[in-house]
Coordinates of C-alpha atoms in Angstrom, one line a residue:
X1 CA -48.6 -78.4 3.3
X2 CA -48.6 -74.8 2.6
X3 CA -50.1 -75.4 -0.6
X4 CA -52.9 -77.1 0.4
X5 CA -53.4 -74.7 3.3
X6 CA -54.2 -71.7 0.6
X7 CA -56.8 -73.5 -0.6
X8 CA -58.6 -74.0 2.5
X9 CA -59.0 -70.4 2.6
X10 CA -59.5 -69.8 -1.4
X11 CA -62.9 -72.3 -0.8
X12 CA -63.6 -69.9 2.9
X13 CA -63.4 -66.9 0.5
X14 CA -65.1 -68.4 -2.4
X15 CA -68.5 -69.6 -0.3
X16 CA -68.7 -66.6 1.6
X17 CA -68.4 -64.2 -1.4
X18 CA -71.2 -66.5 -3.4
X19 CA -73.2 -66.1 -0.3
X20 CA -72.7 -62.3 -0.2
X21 CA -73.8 -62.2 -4.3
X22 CA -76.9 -64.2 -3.7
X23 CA -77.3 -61.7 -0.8
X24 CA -76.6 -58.5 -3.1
X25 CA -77.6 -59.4 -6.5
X26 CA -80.5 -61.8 -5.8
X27 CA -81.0 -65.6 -7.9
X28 CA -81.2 -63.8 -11.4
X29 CA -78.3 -62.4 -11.4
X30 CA -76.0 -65.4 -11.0
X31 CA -78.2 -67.8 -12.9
X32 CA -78.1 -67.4 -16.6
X33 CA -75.7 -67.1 -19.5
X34 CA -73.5 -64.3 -19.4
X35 CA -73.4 -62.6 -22.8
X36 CA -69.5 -64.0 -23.7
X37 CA -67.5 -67.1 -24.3
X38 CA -64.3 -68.2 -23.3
X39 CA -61.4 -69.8 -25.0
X40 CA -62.9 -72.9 -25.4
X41 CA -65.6 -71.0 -27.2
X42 CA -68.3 -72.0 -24.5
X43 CA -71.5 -69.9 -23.6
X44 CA -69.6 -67.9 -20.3
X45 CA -72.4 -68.9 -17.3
X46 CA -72.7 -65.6 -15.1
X47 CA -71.7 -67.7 -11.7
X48 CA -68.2 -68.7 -14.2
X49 CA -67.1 -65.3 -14.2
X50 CA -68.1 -64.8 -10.9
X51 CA -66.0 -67.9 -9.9
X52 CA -63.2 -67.0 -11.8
X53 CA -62.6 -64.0 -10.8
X54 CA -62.9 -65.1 -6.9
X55 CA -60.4 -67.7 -7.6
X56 CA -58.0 -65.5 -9.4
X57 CA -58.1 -62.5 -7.2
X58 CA -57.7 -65.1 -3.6
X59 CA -54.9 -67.3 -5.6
X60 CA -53.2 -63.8 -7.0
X61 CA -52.9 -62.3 -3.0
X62 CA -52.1 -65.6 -1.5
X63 CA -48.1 -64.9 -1.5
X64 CA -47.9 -68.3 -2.9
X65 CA -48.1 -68.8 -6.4
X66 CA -45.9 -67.4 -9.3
X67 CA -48.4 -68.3 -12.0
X68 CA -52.0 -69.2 -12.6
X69 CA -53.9 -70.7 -15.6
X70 CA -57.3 -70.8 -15.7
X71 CA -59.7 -73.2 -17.6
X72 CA -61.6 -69.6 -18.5
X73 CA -58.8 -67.5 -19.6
X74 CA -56.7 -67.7 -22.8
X75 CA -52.9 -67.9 -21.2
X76 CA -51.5 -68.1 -18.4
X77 CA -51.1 -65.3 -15.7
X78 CA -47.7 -64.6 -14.3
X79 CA -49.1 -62.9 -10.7
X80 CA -46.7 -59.5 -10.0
X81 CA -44.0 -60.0 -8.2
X82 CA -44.9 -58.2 -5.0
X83 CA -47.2 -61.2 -4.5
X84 CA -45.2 -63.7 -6.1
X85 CA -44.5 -67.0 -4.7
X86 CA -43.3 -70.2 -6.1
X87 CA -46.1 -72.7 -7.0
X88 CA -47.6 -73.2 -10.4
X89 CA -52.0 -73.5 -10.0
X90 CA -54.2 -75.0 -12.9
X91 CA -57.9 -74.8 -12.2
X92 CA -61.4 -74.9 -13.6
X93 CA -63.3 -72.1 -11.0
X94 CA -66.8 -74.0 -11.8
X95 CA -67.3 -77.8 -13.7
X96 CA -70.7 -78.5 -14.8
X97 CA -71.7 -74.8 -14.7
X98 CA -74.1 -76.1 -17.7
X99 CA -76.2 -77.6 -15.1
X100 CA -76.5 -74.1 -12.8
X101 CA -80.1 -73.2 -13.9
X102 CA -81.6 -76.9 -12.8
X103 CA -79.8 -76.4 -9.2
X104 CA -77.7 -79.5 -10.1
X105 CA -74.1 -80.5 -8.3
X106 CA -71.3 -78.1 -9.7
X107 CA -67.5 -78.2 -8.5
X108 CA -64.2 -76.4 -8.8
X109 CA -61.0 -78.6 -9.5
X110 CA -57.4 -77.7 -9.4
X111 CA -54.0 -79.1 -9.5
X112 CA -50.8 -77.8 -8.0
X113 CA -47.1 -77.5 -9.8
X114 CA -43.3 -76.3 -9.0
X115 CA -42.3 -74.4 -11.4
X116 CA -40.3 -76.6 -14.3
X117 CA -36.8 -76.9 -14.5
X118 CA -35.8 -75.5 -17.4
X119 CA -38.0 -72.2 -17.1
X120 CA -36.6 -70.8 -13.8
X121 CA -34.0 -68.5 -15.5
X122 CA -35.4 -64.9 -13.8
X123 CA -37.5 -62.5 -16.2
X124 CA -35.6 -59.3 -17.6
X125 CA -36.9 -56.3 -17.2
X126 CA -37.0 -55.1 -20.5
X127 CA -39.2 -58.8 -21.2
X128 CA -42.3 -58.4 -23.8
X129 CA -45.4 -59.3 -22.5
X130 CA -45.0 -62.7 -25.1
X131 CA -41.6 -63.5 -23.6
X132 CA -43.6 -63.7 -20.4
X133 CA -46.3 -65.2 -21.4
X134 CA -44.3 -67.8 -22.9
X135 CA -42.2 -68.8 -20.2
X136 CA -45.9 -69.0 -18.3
X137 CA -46.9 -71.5 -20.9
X138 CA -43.9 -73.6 -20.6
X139 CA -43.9 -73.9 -17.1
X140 CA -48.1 -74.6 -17.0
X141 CA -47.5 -77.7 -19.8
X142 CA -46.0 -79.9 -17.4
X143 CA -47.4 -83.7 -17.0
X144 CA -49.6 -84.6 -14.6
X145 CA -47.2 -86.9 -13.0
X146 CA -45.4 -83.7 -11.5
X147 CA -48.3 -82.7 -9.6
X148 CA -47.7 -81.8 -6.1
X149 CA -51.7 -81.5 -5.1
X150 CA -54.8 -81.7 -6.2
X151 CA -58.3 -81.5 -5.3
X152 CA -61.9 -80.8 -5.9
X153 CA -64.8 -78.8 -4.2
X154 CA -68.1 -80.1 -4.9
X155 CA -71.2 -77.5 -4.0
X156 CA -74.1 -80.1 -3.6
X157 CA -76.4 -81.0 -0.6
X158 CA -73.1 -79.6 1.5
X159 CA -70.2 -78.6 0.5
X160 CA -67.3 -81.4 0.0
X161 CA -63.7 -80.7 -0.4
X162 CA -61.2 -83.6 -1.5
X163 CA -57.7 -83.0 -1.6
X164 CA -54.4 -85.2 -1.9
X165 CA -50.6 -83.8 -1.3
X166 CA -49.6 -87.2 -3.1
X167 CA -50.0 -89.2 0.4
X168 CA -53.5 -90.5 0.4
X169 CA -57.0 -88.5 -0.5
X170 CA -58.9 -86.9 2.0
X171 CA -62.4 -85.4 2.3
X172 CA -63.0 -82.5 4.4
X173 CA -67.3 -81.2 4.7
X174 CA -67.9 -77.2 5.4
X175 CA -69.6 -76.3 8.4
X176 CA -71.6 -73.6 7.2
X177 CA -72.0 -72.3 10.9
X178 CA -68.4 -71.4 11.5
X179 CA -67.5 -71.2 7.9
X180 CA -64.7 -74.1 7.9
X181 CA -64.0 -77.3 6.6
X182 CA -64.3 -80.5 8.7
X183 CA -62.3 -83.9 7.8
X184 CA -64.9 -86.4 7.7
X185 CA -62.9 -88.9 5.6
X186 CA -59.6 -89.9 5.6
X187 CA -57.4 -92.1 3.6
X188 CA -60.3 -92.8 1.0
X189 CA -59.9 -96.0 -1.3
X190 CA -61.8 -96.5 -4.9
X191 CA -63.3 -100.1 -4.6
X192 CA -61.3 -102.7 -6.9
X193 CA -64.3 -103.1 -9.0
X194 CA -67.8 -101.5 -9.4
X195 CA -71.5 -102.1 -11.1
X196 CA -71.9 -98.5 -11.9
X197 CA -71.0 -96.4 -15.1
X198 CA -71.0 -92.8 -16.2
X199 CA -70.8 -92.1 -20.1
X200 CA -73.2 -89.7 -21.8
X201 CA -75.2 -92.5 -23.6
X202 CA -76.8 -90.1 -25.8
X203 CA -73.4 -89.7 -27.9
X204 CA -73.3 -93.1 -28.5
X205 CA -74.4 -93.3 -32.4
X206 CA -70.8 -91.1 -32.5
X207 CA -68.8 -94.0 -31.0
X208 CA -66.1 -95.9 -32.5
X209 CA -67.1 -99.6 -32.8
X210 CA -65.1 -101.0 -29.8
X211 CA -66.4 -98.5 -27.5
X212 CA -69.4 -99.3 -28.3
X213 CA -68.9 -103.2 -27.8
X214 CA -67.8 -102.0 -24.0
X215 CA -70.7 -100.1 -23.4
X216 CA -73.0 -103.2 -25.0
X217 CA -71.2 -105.6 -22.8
X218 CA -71.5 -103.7 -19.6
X219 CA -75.5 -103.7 -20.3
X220 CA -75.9 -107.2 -21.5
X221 CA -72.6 -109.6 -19.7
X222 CA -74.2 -112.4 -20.8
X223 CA -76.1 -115.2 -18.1
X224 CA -73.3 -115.2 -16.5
X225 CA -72.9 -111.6 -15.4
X226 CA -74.8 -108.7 -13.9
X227 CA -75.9 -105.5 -15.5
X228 CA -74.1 -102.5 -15.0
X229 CA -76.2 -99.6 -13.7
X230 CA -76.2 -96.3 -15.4
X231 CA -75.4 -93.4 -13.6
X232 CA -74.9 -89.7 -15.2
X233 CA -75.2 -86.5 -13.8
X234 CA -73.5 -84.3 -16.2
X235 CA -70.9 -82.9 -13.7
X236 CA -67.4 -84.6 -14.1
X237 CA -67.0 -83.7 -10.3
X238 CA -70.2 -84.9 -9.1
X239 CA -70.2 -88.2 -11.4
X240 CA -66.4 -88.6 -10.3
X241 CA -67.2 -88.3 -6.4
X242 CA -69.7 -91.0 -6.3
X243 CA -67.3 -93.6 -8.7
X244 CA -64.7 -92.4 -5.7
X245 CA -67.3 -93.6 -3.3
X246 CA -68.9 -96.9 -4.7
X247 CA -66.1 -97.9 -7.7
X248 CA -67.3 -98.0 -10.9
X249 CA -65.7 -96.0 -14.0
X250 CA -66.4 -92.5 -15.5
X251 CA -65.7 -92.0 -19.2
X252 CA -66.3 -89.1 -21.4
X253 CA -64.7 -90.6 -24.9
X254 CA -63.5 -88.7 -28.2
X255 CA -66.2 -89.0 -30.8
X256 CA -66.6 -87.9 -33.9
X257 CA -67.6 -84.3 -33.1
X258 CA -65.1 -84.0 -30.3
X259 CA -62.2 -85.6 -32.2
X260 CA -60.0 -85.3 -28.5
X261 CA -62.4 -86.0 -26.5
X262 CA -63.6 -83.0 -24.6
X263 CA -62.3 -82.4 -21.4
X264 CA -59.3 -80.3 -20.2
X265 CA -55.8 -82.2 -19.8
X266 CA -54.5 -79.8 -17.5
X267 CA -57.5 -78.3 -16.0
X268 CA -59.5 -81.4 -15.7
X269 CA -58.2 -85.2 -16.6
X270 CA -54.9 -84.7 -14.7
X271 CA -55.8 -83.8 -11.5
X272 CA -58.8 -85.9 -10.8
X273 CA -56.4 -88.7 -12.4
X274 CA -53.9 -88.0 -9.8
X275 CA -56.6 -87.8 -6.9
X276 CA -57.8 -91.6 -8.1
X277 CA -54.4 -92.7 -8.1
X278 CA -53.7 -91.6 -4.9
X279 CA -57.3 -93.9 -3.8
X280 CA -55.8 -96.7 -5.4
X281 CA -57.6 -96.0 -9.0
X282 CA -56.7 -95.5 -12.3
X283 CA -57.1 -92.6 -15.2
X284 CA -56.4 -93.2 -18.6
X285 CA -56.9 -91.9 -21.8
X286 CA -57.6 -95.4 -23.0
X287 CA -54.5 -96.4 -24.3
X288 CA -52.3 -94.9 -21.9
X289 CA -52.0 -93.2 -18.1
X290 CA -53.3 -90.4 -18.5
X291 CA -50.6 -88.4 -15.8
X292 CA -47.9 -89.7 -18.1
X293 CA -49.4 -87.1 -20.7
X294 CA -47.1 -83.8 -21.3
X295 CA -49.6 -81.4 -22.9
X296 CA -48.9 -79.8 -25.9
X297 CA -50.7 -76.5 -25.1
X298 CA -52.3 -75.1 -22.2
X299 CA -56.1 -75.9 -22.9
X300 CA -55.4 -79.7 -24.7
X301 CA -58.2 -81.8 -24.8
X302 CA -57.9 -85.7 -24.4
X303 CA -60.3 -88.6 -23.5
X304 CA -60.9 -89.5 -19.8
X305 CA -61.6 -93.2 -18.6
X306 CA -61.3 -93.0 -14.7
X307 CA -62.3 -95.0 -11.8
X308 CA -61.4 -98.6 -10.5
X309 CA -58.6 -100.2 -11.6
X310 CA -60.3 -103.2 -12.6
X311 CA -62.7 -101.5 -14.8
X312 CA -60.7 -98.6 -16.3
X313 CA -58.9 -102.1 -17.2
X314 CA -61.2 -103.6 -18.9
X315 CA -62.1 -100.3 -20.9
X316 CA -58.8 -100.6 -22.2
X317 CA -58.7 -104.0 -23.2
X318 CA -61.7 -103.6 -25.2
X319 CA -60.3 -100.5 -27.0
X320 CA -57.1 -102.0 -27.8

């Protein structure tokens, strides 16, 4: 419980110090590109950094964590061991920051770890920084079906916070008057099945064949079926909150630019997989669950097919 309790304030922290920038820097100064990239070698937004840094700083002081990775730095952070707790944190500070110019729905996701077993032996003092860093990596690169929370902010119309400790997902709205969050949903369930679908159509000339065949079947079932409708935002949070809400399936494929796919094992696929397990969902890469995944590095990239059961199914039937 104490992990999820940190984060209740880290989201506290993190709206009333974007508040106080808007207050202090004004619009153009958050809005923007930055003037850098990060690892994944992505244009750096200005609100990124700013998000990053919030997160970092909040997560660094909380007394609870031992290491952090984030989605915008290179490795892993061990925090200093005046600080230093025991859980493992994996987040991205701000999905969808592409769409921050058009005032479109953003979100922050994260994903909570124990330390692994075989990387608990203590640090010696006389460590190098790439002993350290390695024994960062190691413990970060765990699958996602050792996940002890997880959980998503979305910064829309009002601010929603989802969260699962691996006993149900729950959906707390901030109350921007006293500055906390409120539970206004508990116990929250994915629908079986859904008419609704979230793929980026406009990459769909870089398809393979039986992907495309799924897409083409959704759109014409036959005179038997009904249509799918089409429904894409842009932001994996905000597309994944309304498939939560009214079933469906999300899917951002590998192609033949992104060879991987391109979201974030660690940072991304994994915890919102977890989160629509715990609803009675599914994630998979298409072939396989995707929290049965160990990553191979820190910022791995895979496909992501998530949503109800039933149709992340059939997605996989059709790519087999």
């Amino acid at each position: 419980m104490q992990s999820s309790l940190l984060f209740f304030q880290a989201y506290q922290w993190l709206a009333s110090k974007l508040l106080l920038w808007y207050k202090e820097h004004g619009i153009s100064n958050l809005t923007g590109v930055q003037g850098a990239v990060n690892i994944q070698g992505e244009d750096q937004k200005k609100l990124d950094v700013v998000s990053n840094e919030v997160f970092s700083n909040c997560l660094k002081s909380s007394g609870r964590t031992g290491i952090i990775a984030s989605e915008e730095e290179d490795v892993p952070v061990a925090v200093e061991e005046s600080y230093s707790g025991n859980y493992i944190v994996v987040f991205d500070p701000l999905d969808g920051s592409s769409n921050i110019d058009a005032a479109v729905s953003t979100g922050s996701i994260f994903g909570i770890y124990s330390p692994n077993d075989e990387c608990l032996a203590e640090i010696e003092d006389d460590s190098t920084l790439d002993k350290v860093e390695q024994r960062c990596v190691i413990n970060v690169c765990q699958p996602g079906s050792n996940l002890l929370a997880a959980g998503y902010c979305m910064y829309s119309s009002s601010v929603i916070f989802v969260l699962t400790i691996g006993k149900g997902v729950f959906s707390f709205t901030l109350d921007p008057m006293y500055g906390e969050f409120v539970l206004t949903q508990e116990s929250i369930q994915i629908p079986k099945s859904g008419k609704i679908y979230s793929f980026n159509e406009g990459n769909y000339q870089l398809w393979d064949d039986k992907l495309k065949k799924y897409i083409d079947d959704l759109k014409d079932p036959g005179p038997s079926g009904k249509p799918y409708s089409a429904r894409y935002i842009g932001s994996l949070v905000g597309d994944f909150h309304r498939t939560l809400l009214y079933g469906g399936i999300y899917g951002y494929p590998r192609d033949k630019k992104s060879k991987n796919g391109k979201l974030r094992l660690l940072y991304e696929c994994a915890p919102m997989s977890f989160i629509a397990e715990q609803a009675g969902g599914k994630g998979s890469d298409g072939h396989q669950r995707v929290l049965d995944i160990k990553p191979e590095e820190i910022h791995q990239r895979v496909p992501l097919y998530i949503g109800s059961v039933e149709e992340v199914e059939k997605l996989e039937k059709f790519l087999a």
